[in-house]
Tab-separated table of C-alpha atoms in Angstrom:
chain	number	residue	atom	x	y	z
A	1	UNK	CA	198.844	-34.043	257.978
A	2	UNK	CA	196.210	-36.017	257.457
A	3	UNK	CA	194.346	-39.934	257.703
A	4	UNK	CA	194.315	-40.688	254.064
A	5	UNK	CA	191.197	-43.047	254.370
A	6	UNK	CA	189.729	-40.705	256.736
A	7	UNK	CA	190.018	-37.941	254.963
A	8	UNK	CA	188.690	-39.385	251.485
A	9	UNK	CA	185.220	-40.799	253.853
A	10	UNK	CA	184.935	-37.200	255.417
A	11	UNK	CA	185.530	-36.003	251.781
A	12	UNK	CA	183.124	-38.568	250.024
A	13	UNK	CA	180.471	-37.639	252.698
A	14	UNK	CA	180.675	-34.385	251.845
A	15	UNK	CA	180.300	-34.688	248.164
A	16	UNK	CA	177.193	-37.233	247.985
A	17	UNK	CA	175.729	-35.159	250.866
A	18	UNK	CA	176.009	-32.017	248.824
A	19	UNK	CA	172.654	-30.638	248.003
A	20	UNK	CA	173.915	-30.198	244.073
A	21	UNK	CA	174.367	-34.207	244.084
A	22	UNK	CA	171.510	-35.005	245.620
A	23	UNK	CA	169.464	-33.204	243.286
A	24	UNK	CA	171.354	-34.753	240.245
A	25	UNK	CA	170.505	-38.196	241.812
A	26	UNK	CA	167.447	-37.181	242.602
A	27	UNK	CA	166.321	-36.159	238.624
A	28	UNK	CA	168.194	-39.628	237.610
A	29	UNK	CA	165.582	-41.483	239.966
A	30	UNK	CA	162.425	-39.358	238.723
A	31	UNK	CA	163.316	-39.809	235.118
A	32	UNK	CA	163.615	-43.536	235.875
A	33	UNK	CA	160.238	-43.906	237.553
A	34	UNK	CA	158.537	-41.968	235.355
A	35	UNK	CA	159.525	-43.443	232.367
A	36	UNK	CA	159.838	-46.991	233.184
A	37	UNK	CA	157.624	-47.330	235.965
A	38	UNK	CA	154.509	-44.657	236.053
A	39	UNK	CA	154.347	-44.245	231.916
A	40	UNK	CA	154.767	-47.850	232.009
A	41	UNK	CA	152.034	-48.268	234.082
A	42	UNK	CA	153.933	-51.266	236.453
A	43	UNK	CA	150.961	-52.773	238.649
A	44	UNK	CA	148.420	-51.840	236.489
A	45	UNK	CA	149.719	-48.147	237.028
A	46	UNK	CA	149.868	-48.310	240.723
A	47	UNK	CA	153.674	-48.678	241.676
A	48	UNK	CA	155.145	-47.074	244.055
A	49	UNK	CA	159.260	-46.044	244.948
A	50	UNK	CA	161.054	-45.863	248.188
A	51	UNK	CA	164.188	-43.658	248.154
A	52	UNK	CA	166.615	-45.189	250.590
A	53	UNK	CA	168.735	-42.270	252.178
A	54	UNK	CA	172.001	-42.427	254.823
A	55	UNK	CA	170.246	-39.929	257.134
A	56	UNK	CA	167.262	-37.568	257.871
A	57	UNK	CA	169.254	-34.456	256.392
A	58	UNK	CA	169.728	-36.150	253.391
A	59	UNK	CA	165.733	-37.647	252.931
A	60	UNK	CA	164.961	-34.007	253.905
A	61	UNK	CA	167.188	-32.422	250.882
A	62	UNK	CA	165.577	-35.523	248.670
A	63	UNK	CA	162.373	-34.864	249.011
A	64	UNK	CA	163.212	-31.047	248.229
A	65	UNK	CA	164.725	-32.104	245.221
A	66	UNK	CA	162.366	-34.778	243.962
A	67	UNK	CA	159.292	-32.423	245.255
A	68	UNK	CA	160.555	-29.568	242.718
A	69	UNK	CA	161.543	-31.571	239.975
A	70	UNK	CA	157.859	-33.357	240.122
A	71	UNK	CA	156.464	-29.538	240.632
A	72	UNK	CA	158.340	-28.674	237.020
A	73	UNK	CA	157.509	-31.734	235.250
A	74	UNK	CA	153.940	-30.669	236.639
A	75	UNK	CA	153.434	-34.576	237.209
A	76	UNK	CA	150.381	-35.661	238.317
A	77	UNK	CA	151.851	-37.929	241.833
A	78	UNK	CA	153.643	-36.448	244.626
A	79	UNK	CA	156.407	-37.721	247.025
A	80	UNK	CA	156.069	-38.016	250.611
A	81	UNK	CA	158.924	-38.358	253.289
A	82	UNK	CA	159.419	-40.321	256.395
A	83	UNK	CA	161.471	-39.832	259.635
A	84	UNK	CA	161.382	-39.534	263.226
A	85	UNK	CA	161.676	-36.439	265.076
A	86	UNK	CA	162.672	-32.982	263.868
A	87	UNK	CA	165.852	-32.238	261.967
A	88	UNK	CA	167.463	-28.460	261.257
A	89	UNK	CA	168.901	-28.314	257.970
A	90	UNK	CA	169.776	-24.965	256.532
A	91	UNK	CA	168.640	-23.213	259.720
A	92	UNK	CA	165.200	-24.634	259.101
A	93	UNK	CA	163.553	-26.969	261.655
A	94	UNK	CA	161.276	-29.889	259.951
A	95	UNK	CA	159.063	-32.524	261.033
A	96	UNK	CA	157.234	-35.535	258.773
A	97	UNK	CA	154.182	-33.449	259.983
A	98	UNK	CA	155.382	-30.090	258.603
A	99	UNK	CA	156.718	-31.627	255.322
A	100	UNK	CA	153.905	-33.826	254.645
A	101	UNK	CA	151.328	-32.148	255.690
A	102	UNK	CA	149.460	-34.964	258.195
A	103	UNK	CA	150.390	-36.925	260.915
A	104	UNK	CA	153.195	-39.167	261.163
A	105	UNK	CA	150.217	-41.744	261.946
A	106	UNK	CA	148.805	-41.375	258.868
A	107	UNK	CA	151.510	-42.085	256.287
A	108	UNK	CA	150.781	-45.773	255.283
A	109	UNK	CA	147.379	-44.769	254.704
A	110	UNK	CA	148.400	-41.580	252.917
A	111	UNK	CA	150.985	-43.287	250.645
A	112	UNK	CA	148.537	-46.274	250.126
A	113	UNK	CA	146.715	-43.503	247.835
A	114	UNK	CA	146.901	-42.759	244.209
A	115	UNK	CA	148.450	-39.554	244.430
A	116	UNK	CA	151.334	-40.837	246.311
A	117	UNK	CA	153.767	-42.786	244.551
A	118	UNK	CA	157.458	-42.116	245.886
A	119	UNK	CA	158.477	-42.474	250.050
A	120	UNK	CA	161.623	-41.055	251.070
A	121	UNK	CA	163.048	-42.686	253.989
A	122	UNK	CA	166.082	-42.958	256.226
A	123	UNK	CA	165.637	-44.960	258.322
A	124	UNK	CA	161.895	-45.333	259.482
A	125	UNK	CA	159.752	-47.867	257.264
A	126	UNK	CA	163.229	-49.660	256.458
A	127	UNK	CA	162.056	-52.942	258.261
A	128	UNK	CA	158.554	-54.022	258.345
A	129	UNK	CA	156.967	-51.733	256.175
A	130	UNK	CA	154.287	-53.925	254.382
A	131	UNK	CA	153.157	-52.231	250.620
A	132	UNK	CA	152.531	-54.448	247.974
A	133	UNK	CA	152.514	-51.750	245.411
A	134	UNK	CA	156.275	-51.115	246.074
A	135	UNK	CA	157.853	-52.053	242.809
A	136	UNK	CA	161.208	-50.137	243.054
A	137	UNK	CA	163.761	-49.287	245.211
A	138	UNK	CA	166.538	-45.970	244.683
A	139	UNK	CA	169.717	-46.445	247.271
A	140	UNK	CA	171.757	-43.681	247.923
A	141	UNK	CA	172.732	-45.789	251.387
A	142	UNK	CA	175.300	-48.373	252.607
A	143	UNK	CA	173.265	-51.773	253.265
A	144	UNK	CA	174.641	-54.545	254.995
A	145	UNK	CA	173.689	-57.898	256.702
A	146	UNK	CA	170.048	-57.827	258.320
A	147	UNK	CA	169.492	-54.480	256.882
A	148	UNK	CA	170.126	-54.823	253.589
A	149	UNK	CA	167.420	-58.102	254.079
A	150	UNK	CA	165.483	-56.024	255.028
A	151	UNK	CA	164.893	-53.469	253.654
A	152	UNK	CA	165.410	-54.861	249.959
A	153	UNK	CA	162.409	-57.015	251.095
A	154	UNK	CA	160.210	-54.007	251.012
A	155	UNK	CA	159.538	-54.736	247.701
A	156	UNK	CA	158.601	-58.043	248.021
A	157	UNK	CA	155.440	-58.300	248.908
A	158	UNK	CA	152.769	-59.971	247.080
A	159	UNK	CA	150.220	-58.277	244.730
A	160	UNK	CA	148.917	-60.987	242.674
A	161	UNK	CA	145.900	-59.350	241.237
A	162	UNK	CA	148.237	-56.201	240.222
A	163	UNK	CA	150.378	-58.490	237.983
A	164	UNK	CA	153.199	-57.872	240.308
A	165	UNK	CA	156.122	-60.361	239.900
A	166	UNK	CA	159.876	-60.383	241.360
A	167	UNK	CA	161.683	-60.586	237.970
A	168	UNK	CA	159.949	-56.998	237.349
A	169	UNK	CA	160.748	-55.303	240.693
A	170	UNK	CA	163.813	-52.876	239.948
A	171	UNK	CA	166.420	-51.541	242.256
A	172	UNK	CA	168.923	-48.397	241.422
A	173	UNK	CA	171.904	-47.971	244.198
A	174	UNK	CA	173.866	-45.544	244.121
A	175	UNK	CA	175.902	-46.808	246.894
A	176	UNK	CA	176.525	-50.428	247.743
A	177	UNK	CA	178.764	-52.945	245.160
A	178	UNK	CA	176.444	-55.997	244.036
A	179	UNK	CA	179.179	-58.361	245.591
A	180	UNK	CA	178.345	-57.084	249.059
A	181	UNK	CA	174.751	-57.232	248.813
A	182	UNK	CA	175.506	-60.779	247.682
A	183	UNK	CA	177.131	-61.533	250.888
């Protein structure tokens, strides 16, 4: 009755936008950065992670999910999110303002502090966001020519006198195959 390959995309959408996967995903990536990046103490203890989502209802749901597992770990950063506009999800209307708690306007500055050490994006800061202390880089999004240039060059950005050095920087996708971001 059905477009096999359509079906299985519509499917496969469904699944990794599933609020139970992204908070599964979500744990995987704060485990990860807290253990071998924050305990670790990358950049002299000032790293900072960008979770790379396929759309603004999904960096919504991950910031939920990161946001409460960071609450019950009762860890001492916080995550941030960034997008444009104002999205519904689960009948709820959100803004970057309304999540974060300041102005769009002031998110570089606000993530440049101490207390903030993960962004979740879409796609806003993708492409000429300049932080040095970006060390790593979780992809739950499908990357390809310019874009995936891009914004895998978030993370490198120089920070000399934080010890920072490409062979260190770490990325975890969830989504794209290594040959194709080889390509």
């Amino acid at each position: 009755l059905f477009d096999t390959t359509k079906a299985q995309k519509k499917l496969k959408a469904f699944v990794e936008a599933s609020p139970r996967t992204i908070e599964v995903k979500a744990r995987i990536m704060l485990d990860h950065f807290t253990a071998s990046v924050w305990q670790a103490k990358k950049l002299k203890g000032k790293a900072k992670a960008m979770v790379v989502t396929r759309n603004i209802e999904c960096a919504i749901r991950y910031f939920f999910a990161i946001r409460a597992a960071l609450k019950e770990a009762n860890a001492p950063f916080k995550a941030l999110v960034a997008f444009s506009g104002e999205k519904m999800v689960d009948g709820i209307k959100h803004t970057e303002e309304s999540l974060n708690g300041f102005s769009a306007r002031d998110l570089p500055d606000e993530f440049e502090k101490d207390d903030a050490k993960i962004l979740v994006v879409a796609s806003k800061y993708l492409t000429g966001f300049d932080e040095p202390m970006l060390h790593t880089m979780y992809v739950d999004k499908k990357l390809q020519y310019v874009l995936a240039v891009q914004a895998l060059s978030r993370l490198n950005r120089a920070a000399p006198k934080w010890g920072k050095k490409t062979e260190d920087l770490f990325v975890l996708d969830f989504f794209n195959q290594v040959e194709d971001i080889k390509a």
